PDB file of C-alpha atoms in Angstrom:
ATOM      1  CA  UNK A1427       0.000   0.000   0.000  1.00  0.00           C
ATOM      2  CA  UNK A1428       2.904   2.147   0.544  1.00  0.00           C
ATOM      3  CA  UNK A1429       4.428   2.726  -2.686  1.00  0.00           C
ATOM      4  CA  UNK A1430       0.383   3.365  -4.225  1.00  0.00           C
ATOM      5  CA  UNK A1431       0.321   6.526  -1.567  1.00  0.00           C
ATOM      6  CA  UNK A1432       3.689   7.647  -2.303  1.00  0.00           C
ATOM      7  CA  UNK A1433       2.600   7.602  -6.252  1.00  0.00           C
ATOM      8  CA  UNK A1434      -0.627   9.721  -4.732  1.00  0.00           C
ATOM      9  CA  UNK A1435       1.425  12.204  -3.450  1.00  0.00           C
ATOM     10  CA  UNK A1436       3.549  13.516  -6.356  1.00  0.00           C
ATOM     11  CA  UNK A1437       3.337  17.452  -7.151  1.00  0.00           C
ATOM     12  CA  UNK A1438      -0.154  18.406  -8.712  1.00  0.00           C
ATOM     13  CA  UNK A1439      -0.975  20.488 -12.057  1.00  0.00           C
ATOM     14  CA  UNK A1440      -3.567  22.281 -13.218  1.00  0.00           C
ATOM     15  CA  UNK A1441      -7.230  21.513 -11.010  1.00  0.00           C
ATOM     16  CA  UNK A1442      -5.263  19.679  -8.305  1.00  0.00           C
ATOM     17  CA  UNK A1443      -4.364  16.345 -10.946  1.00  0.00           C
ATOM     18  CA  UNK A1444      -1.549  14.738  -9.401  1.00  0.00           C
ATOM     19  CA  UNK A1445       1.570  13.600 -11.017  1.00  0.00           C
ATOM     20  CA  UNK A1446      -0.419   9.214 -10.724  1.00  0.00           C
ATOM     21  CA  UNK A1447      -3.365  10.513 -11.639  1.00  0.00           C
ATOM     22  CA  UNK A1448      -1.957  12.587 -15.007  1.00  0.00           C
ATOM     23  CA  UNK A1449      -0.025   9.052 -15.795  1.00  0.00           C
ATOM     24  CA  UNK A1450      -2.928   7.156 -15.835  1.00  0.00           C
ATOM     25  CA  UNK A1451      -4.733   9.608 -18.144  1.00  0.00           C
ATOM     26  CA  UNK A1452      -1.539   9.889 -20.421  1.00  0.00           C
ATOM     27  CA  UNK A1453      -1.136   5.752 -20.448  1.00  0.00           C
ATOM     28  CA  UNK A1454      -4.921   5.339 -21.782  1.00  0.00           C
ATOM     29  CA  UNK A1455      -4.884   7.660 -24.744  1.00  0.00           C
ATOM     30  CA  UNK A1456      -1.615   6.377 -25.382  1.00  0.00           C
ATOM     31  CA  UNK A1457      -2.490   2.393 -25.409  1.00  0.00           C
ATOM     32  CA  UNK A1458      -6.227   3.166 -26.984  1.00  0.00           C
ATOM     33  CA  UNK A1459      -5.041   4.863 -29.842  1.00  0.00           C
ATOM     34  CA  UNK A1460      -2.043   2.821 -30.319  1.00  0.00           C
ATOM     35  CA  UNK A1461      -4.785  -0.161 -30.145  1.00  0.00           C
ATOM     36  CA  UNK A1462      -7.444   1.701 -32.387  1.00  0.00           C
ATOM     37  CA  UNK A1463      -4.102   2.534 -35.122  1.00  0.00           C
ATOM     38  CA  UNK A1464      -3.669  -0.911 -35.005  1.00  0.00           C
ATOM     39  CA  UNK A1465      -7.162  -2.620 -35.402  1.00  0.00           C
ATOM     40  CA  UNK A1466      -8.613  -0.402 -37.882  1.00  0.00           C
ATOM     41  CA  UNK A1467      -7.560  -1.755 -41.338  1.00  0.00           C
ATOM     42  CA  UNK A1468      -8.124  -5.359 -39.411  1.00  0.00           C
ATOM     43  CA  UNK A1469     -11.395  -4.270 -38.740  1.00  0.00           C
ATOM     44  CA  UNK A1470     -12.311  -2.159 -42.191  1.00  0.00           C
ATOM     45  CA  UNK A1471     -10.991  -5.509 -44.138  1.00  0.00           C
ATOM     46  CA  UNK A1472     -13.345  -7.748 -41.681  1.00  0.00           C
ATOM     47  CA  UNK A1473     -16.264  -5.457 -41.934  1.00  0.00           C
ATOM     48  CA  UNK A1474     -16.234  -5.207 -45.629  1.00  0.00           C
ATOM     49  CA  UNK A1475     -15.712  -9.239 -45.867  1.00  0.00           C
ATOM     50  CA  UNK A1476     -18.964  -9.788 -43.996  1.00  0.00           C
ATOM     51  CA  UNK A1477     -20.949  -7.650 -45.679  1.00  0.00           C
ATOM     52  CA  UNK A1478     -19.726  -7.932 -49.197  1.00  0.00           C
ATOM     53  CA  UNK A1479     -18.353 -11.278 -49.776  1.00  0.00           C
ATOM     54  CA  UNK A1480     -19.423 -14.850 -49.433  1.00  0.00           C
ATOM     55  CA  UNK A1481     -17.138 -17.541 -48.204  1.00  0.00           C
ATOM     56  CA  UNK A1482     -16.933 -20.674 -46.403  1.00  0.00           C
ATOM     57  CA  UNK A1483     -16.463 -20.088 -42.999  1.00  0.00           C
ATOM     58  CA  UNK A1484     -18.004 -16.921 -42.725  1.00  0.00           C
ATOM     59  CA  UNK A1485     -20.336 -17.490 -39.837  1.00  0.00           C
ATOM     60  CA  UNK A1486     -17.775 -18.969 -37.796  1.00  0.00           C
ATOM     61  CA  UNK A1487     -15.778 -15.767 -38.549  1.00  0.00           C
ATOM     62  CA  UNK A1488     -18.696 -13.772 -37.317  1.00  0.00           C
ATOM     63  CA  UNK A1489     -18.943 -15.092 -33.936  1.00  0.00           C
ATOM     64  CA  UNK A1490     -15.433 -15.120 -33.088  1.00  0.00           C
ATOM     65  CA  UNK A1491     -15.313 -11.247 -34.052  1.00  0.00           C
ATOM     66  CA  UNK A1492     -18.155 -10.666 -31.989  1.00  0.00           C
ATOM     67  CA  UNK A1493     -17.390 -12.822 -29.474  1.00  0.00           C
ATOM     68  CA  UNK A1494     -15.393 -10.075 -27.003  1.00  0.00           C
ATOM     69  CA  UNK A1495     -18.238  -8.353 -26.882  1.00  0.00           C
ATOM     70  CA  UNK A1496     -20.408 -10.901 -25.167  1.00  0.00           C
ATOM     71  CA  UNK A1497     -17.532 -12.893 -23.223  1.00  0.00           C
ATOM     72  CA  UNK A1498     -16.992 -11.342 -19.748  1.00  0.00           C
ATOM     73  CA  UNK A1499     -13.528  -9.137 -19.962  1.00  0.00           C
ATOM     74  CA  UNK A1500     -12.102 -11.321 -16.887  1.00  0.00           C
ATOM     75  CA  UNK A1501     -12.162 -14.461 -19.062  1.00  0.00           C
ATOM     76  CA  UNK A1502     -11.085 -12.212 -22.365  1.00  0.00           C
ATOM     77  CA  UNK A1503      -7.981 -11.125 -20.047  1.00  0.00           C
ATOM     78  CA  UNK A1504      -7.894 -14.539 -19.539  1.00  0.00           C
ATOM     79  CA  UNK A1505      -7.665 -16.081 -22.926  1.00  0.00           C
ATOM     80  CA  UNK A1506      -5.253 -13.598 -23.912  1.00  0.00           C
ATOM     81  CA  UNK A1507      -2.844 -14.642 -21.248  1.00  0.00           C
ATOM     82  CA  UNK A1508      -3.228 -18.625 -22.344  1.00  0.00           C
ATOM     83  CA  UNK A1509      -2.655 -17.538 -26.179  1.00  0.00           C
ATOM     84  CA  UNK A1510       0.137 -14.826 -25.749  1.00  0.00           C
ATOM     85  CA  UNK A1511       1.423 -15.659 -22.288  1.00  0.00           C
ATOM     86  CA  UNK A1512       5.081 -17.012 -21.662  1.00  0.00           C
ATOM     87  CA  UNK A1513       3.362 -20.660 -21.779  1.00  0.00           C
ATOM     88  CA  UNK A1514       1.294 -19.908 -24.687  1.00  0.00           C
ATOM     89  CA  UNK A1515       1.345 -21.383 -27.960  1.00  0.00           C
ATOM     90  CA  UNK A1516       1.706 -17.923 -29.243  1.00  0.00           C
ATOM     91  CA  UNK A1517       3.325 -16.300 -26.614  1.00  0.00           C
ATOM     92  CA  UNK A1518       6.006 -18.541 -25.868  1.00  0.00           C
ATOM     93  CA  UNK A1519       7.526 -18.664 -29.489  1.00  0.00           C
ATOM     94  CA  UNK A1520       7.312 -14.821 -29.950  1.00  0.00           C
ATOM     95  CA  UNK A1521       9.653 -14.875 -26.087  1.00  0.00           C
ATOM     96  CA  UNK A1522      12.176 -17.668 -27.233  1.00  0.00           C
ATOM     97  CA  UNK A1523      12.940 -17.142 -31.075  1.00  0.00           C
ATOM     98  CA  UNK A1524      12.415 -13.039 -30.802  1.00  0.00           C
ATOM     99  CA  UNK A1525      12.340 -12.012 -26.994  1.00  0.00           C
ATOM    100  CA  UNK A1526       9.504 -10.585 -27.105  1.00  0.00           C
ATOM    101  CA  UNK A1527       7.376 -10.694 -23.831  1.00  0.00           C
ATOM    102  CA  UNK A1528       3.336  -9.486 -24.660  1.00  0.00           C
ATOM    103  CA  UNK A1529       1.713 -10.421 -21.009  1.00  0.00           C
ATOM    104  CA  UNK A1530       2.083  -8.208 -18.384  1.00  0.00           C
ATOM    105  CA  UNK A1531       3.571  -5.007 -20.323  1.00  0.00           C
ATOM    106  CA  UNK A1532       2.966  -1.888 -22.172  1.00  0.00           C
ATOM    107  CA  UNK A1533       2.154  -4.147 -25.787  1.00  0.00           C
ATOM    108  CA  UNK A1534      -0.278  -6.303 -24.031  1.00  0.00           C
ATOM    109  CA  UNK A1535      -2.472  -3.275 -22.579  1.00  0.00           C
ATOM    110  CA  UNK A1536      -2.402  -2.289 -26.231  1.00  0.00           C
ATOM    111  CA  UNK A1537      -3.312  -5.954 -27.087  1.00  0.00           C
ATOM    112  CA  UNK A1538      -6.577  -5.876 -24.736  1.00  0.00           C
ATOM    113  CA  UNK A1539      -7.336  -2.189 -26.424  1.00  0.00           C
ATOM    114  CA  UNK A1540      -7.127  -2.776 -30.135  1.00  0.00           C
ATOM    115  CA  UNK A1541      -9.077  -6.570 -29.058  1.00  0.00           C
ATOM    116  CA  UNK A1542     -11.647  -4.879 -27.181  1.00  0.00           C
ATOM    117  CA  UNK A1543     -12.565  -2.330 -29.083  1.00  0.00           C
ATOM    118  CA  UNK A1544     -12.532  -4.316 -32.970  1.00  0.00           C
ATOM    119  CA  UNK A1545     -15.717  -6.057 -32.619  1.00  0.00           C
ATOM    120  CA  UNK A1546     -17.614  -2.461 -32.241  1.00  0.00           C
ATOM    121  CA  UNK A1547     -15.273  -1.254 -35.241  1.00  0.00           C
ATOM    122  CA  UNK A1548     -16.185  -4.125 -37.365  1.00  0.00           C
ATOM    123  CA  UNK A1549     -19.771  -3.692 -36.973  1.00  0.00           C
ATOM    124  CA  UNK A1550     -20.111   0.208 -37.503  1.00  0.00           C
ATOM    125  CA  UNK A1551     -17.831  -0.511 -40.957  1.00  0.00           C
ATOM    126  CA  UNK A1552     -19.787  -3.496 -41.946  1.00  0.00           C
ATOM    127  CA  UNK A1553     -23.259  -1.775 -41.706  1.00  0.00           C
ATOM    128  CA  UNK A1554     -21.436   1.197 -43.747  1.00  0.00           C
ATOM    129  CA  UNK A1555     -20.393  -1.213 -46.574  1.00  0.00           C
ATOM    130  CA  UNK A1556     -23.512  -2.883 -46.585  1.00  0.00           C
ATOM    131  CA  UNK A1557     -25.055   0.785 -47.970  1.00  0.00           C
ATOM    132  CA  UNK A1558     -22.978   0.947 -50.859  1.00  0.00           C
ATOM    133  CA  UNK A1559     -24.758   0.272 -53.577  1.00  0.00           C
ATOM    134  CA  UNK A1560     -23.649  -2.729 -55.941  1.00  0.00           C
ATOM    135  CA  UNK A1561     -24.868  -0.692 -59.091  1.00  0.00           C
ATOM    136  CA  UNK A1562     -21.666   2.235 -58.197  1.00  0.00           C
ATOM    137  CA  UNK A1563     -19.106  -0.242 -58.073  1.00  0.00           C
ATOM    138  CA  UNK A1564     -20.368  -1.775 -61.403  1.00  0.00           C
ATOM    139  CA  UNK A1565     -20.530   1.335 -63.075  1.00  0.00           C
ATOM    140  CA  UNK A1566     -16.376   1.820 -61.689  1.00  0.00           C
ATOM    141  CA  UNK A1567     -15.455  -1.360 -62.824  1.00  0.00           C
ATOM    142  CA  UNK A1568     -16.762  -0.856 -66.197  1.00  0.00           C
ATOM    143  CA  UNK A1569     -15.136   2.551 -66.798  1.00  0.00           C
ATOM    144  CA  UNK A1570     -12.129   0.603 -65.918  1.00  0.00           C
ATOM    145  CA  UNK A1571     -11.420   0.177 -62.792  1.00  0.00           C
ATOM    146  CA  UNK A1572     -10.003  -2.931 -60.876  1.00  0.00           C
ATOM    147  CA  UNK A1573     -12.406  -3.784 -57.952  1.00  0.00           C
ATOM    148  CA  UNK A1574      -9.328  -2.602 -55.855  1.00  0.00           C
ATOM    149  CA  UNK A1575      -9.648   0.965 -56.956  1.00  0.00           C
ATOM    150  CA  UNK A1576     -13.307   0.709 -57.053  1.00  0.00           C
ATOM    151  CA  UNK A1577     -13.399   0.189 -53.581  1.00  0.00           C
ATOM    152  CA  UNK A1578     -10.696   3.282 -52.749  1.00  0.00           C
ATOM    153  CA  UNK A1579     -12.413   5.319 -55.130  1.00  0.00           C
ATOM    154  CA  UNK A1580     -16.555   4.550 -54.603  1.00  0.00           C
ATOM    155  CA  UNK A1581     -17.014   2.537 -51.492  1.00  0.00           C
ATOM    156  CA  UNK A1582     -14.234   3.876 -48.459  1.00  0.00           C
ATOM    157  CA  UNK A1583     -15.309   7.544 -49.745  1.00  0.00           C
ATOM    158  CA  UNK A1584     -18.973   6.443 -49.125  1.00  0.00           C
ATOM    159  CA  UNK A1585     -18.194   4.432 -45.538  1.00  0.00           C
ATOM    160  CA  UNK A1586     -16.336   7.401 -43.865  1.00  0.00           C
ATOM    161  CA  UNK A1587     -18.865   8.103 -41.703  1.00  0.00           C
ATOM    162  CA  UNK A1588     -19.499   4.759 -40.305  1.00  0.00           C
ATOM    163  CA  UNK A1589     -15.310   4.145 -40.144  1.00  0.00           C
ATOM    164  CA  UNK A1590     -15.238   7.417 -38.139  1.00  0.00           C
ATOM    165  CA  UNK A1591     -18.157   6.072 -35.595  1.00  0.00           C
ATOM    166  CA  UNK A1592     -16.469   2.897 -35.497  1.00  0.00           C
ATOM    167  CA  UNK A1593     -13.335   4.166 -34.755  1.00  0.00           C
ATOM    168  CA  UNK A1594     -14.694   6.226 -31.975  1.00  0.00           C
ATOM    169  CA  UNK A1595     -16.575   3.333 -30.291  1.00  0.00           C
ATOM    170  CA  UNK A1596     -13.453   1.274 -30.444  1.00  0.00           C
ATOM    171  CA  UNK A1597     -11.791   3.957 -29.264  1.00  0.00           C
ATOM    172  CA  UNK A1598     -14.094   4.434 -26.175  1.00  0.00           C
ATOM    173  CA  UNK A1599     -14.190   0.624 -25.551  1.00  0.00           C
ATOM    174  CA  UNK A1600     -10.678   0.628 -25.587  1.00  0.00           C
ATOM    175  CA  UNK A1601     -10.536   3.655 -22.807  1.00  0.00           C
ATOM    176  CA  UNK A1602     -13.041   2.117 -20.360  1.00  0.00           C
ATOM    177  CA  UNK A1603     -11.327  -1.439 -20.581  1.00  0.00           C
ATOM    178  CA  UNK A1604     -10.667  -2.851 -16.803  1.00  0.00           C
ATOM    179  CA  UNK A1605     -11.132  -6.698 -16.537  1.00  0.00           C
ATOM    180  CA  UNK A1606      -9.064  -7.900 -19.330  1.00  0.00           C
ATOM    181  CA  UNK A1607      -6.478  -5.250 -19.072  1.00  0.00           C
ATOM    182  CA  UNK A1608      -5.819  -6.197 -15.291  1.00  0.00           C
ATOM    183  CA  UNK A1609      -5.769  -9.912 -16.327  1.00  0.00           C
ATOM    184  CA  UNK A1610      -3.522  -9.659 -18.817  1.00  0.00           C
ATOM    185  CA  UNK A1611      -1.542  -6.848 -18.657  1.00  0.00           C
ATOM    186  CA  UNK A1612      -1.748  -6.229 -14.737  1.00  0.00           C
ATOM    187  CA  UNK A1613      -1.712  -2.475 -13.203  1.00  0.00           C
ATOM    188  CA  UNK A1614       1.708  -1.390 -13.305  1.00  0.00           C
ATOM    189  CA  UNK A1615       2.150   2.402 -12.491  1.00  0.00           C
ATOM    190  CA  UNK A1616       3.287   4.794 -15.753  1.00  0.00           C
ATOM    191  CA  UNK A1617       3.085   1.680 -18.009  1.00  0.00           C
ATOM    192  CA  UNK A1618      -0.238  -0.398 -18.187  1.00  0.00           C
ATOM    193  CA  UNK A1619      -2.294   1.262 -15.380  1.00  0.00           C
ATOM    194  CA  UNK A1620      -4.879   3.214 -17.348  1.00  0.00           C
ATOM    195  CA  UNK A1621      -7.490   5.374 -16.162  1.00  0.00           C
ATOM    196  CA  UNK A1622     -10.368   2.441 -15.033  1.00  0.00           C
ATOM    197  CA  UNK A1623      -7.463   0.814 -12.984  1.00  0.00           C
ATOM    198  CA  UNK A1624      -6.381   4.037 -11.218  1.00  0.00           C
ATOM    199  CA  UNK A1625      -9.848   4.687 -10.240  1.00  0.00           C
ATOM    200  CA  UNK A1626     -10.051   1.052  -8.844  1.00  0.00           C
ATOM    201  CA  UNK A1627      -6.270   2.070  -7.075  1.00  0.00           C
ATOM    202  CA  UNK A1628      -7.905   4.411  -5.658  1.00  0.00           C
ATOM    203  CA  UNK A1629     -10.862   3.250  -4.235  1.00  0.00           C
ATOM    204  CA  UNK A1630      -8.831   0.935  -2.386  1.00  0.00           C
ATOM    205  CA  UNK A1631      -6.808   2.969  -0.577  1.00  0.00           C
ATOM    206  CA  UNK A1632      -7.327   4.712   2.530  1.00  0.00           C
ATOM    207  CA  UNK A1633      -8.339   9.011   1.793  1.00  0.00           C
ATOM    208  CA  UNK A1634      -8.172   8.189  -1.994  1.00  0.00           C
ATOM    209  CA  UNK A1635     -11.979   8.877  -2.560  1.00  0.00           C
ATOM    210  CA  UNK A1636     -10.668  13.054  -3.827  1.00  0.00           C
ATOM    211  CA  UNK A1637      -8.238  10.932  -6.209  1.00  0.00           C
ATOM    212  CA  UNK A1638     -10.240   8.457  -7.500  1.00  0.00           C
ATOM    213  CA  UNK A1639     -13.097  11.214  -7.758  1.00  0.00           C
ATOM    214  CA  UNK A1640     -10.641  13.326 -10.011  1.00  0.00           C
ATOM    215  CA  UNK A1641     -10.020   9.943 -12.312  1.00  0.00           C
ATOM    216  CA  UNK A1642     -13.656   9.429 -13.000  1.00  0.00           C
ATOM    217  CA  UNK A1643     -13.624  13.475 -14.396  1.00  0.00           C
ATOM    218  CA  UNK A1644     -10.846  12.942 -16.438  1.00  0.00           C
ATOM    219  CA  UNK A1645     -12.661   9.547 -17.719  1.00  0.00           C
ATOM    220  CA  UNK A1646     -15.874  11.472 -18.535  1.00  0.00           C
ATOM    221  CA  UNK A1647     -14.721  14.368 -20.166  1.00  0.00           C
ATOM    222  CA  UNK A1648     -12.164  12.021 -22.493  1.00  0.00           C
ATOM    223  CA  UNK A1649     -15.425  10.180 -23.241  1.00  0.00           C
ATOM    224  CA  UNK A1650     -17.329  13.438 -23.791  1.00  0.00           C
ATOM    225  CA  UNK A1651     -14.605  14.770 -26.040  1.00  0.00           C
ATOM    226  CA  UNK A1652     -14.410  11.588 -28.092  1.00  0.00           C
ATOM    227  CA  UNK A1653     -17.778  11.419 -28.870  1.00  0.00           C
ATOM    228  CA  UNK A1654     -18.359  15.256 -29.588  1.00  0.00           C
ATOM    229  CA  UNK A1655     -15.386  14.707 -31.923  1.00  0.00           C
ATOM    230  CA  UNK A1656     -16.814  11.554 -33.775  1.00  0.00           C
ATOM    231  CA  UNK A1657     -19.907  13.582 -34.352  1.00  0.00           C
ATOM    232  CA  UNK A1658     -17.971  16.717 -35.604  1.00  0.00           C
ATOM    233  CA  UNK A1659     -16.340  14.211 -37.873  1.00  0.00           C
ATOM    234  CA  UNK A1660     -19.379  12.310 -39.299  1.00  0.00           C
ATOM    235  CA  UNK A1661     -21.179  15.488 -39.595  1.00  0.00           C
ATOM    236  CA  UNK A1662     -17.842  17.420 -41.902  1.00  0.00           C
ATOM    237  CA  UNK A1663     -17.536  13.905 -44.172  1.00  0.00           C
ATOM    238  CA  UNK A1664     -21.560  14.367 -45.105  1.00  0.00           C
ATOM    239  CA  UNK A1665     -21.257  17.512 -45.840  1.00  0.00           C
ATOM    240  CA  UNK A1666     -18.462  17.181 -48.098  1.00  0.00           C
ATOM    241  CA  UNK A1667     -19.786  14.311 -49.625  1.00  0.00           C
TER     242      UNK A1667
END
């Protein structure tokens, strides 16, 4: 308990956020849009394969994209750790051949963001692609166009909007992650501790009720700002559309 207070008591800035509490904020918009940079072309190539293509395989694909969102984050955190851990069958290849160590560090918090927030990303893009019309693309491809550069041309012009409010959802998903984060990545100060684990710091230690009250502010208004940006967003693409 010790070291947590001595963390509580660094200098404070601007409204009385201390020097934890300032960490915390800085390690979540770090890890969720290092996790939301790398999900999004996953999750714009996923969406537009399960709305616009038709493969073997393609419900089973469905469900395990979705599946985060229904699975409880503990057991998420949990399947990470078997996968990617030092014992994993993923994990323990990536730490012998290459030294690379995903559980409990800095990469695996951005592991549990960019999971966590894809299913959310994946559906906002797929509904987007499943607007485009078939006749546009058509009408591309016979002027000439390969069904690559229909797509860049036609259809990711067209699904901006839903990319941005997919992005933004992830984004947020990402930011209010606690159960899988702690499982996999653990709460370790100025690396993985993000703002839903300070807050939960907090609240466990004696007189950190003004701290942990501070945390849930700084949650809120990143949450406010990120969705008063995604709507400033959507709102600019239609209108230049």
């Amino acid at each position: 308990m010790a070291p947590i207070q001595k963390q509580n008591a660094g200098s404070q800035h601007m409204w009385g956020i201390t020097d934890a509490e300032l960490q915390a904020l800085t390690v979540s918009l770090t890890v969720a849009g290092i996790g939301l940079l790398v999900s999004m072309p996953f999750a714009l190539l996923t969406g537009w394969a399960l709305a616009r293509w038709q493969f073997w395989g393609k419900t089973a694909l469905d469900i395990i994209v979705h599946l985060p969102l229904v699975m409880p984050p503990v057991a998420l955190g949990y399947l990470l750790l078997l996968a990617l851990g030092p014992r994993g069958p993923i994990g323990e290849p990536l730490q012998s051949w290459f030294g690379i160590n995903l559980a409990f560090s800095w990469s695996g918090a951005v592991i549990v963001a960019a999971v966590s927030g894809f299913p959310l990303a994946v559906r906002a893009i797929r509904i987007s692609a499943e607007n485009v019309e078939e006749r546009l693309l058509q009408a591309a491809r016979t002027l000439g166009q390969s069904p690559f550069g229909a797509f860049a041309t036609i259809a990711l012009p067209l699904m901006v909007p839903g990319i941005v409010a997919g992005g933004v959802l992830a984004f947020a998903r990402a930011l209010g992650e606690f159960g899988a984060t702690i499982t996999f990545a653990a709460s370790i100060p100025g690396e993985t501790r993000t703002l839903p684990l300070a807050l939960y710091t907090f609240l466990q230690m004696p007189g950190g009720e003004q701290a942990a009250l501070r945390v849930l502010i700084l949650s809120v208004t990143v949450a406010v700002a990120a969705l008063v940006a995604s709507e400033y967003l959507v709102r600019r693409s239609a209108r230049q559309r």
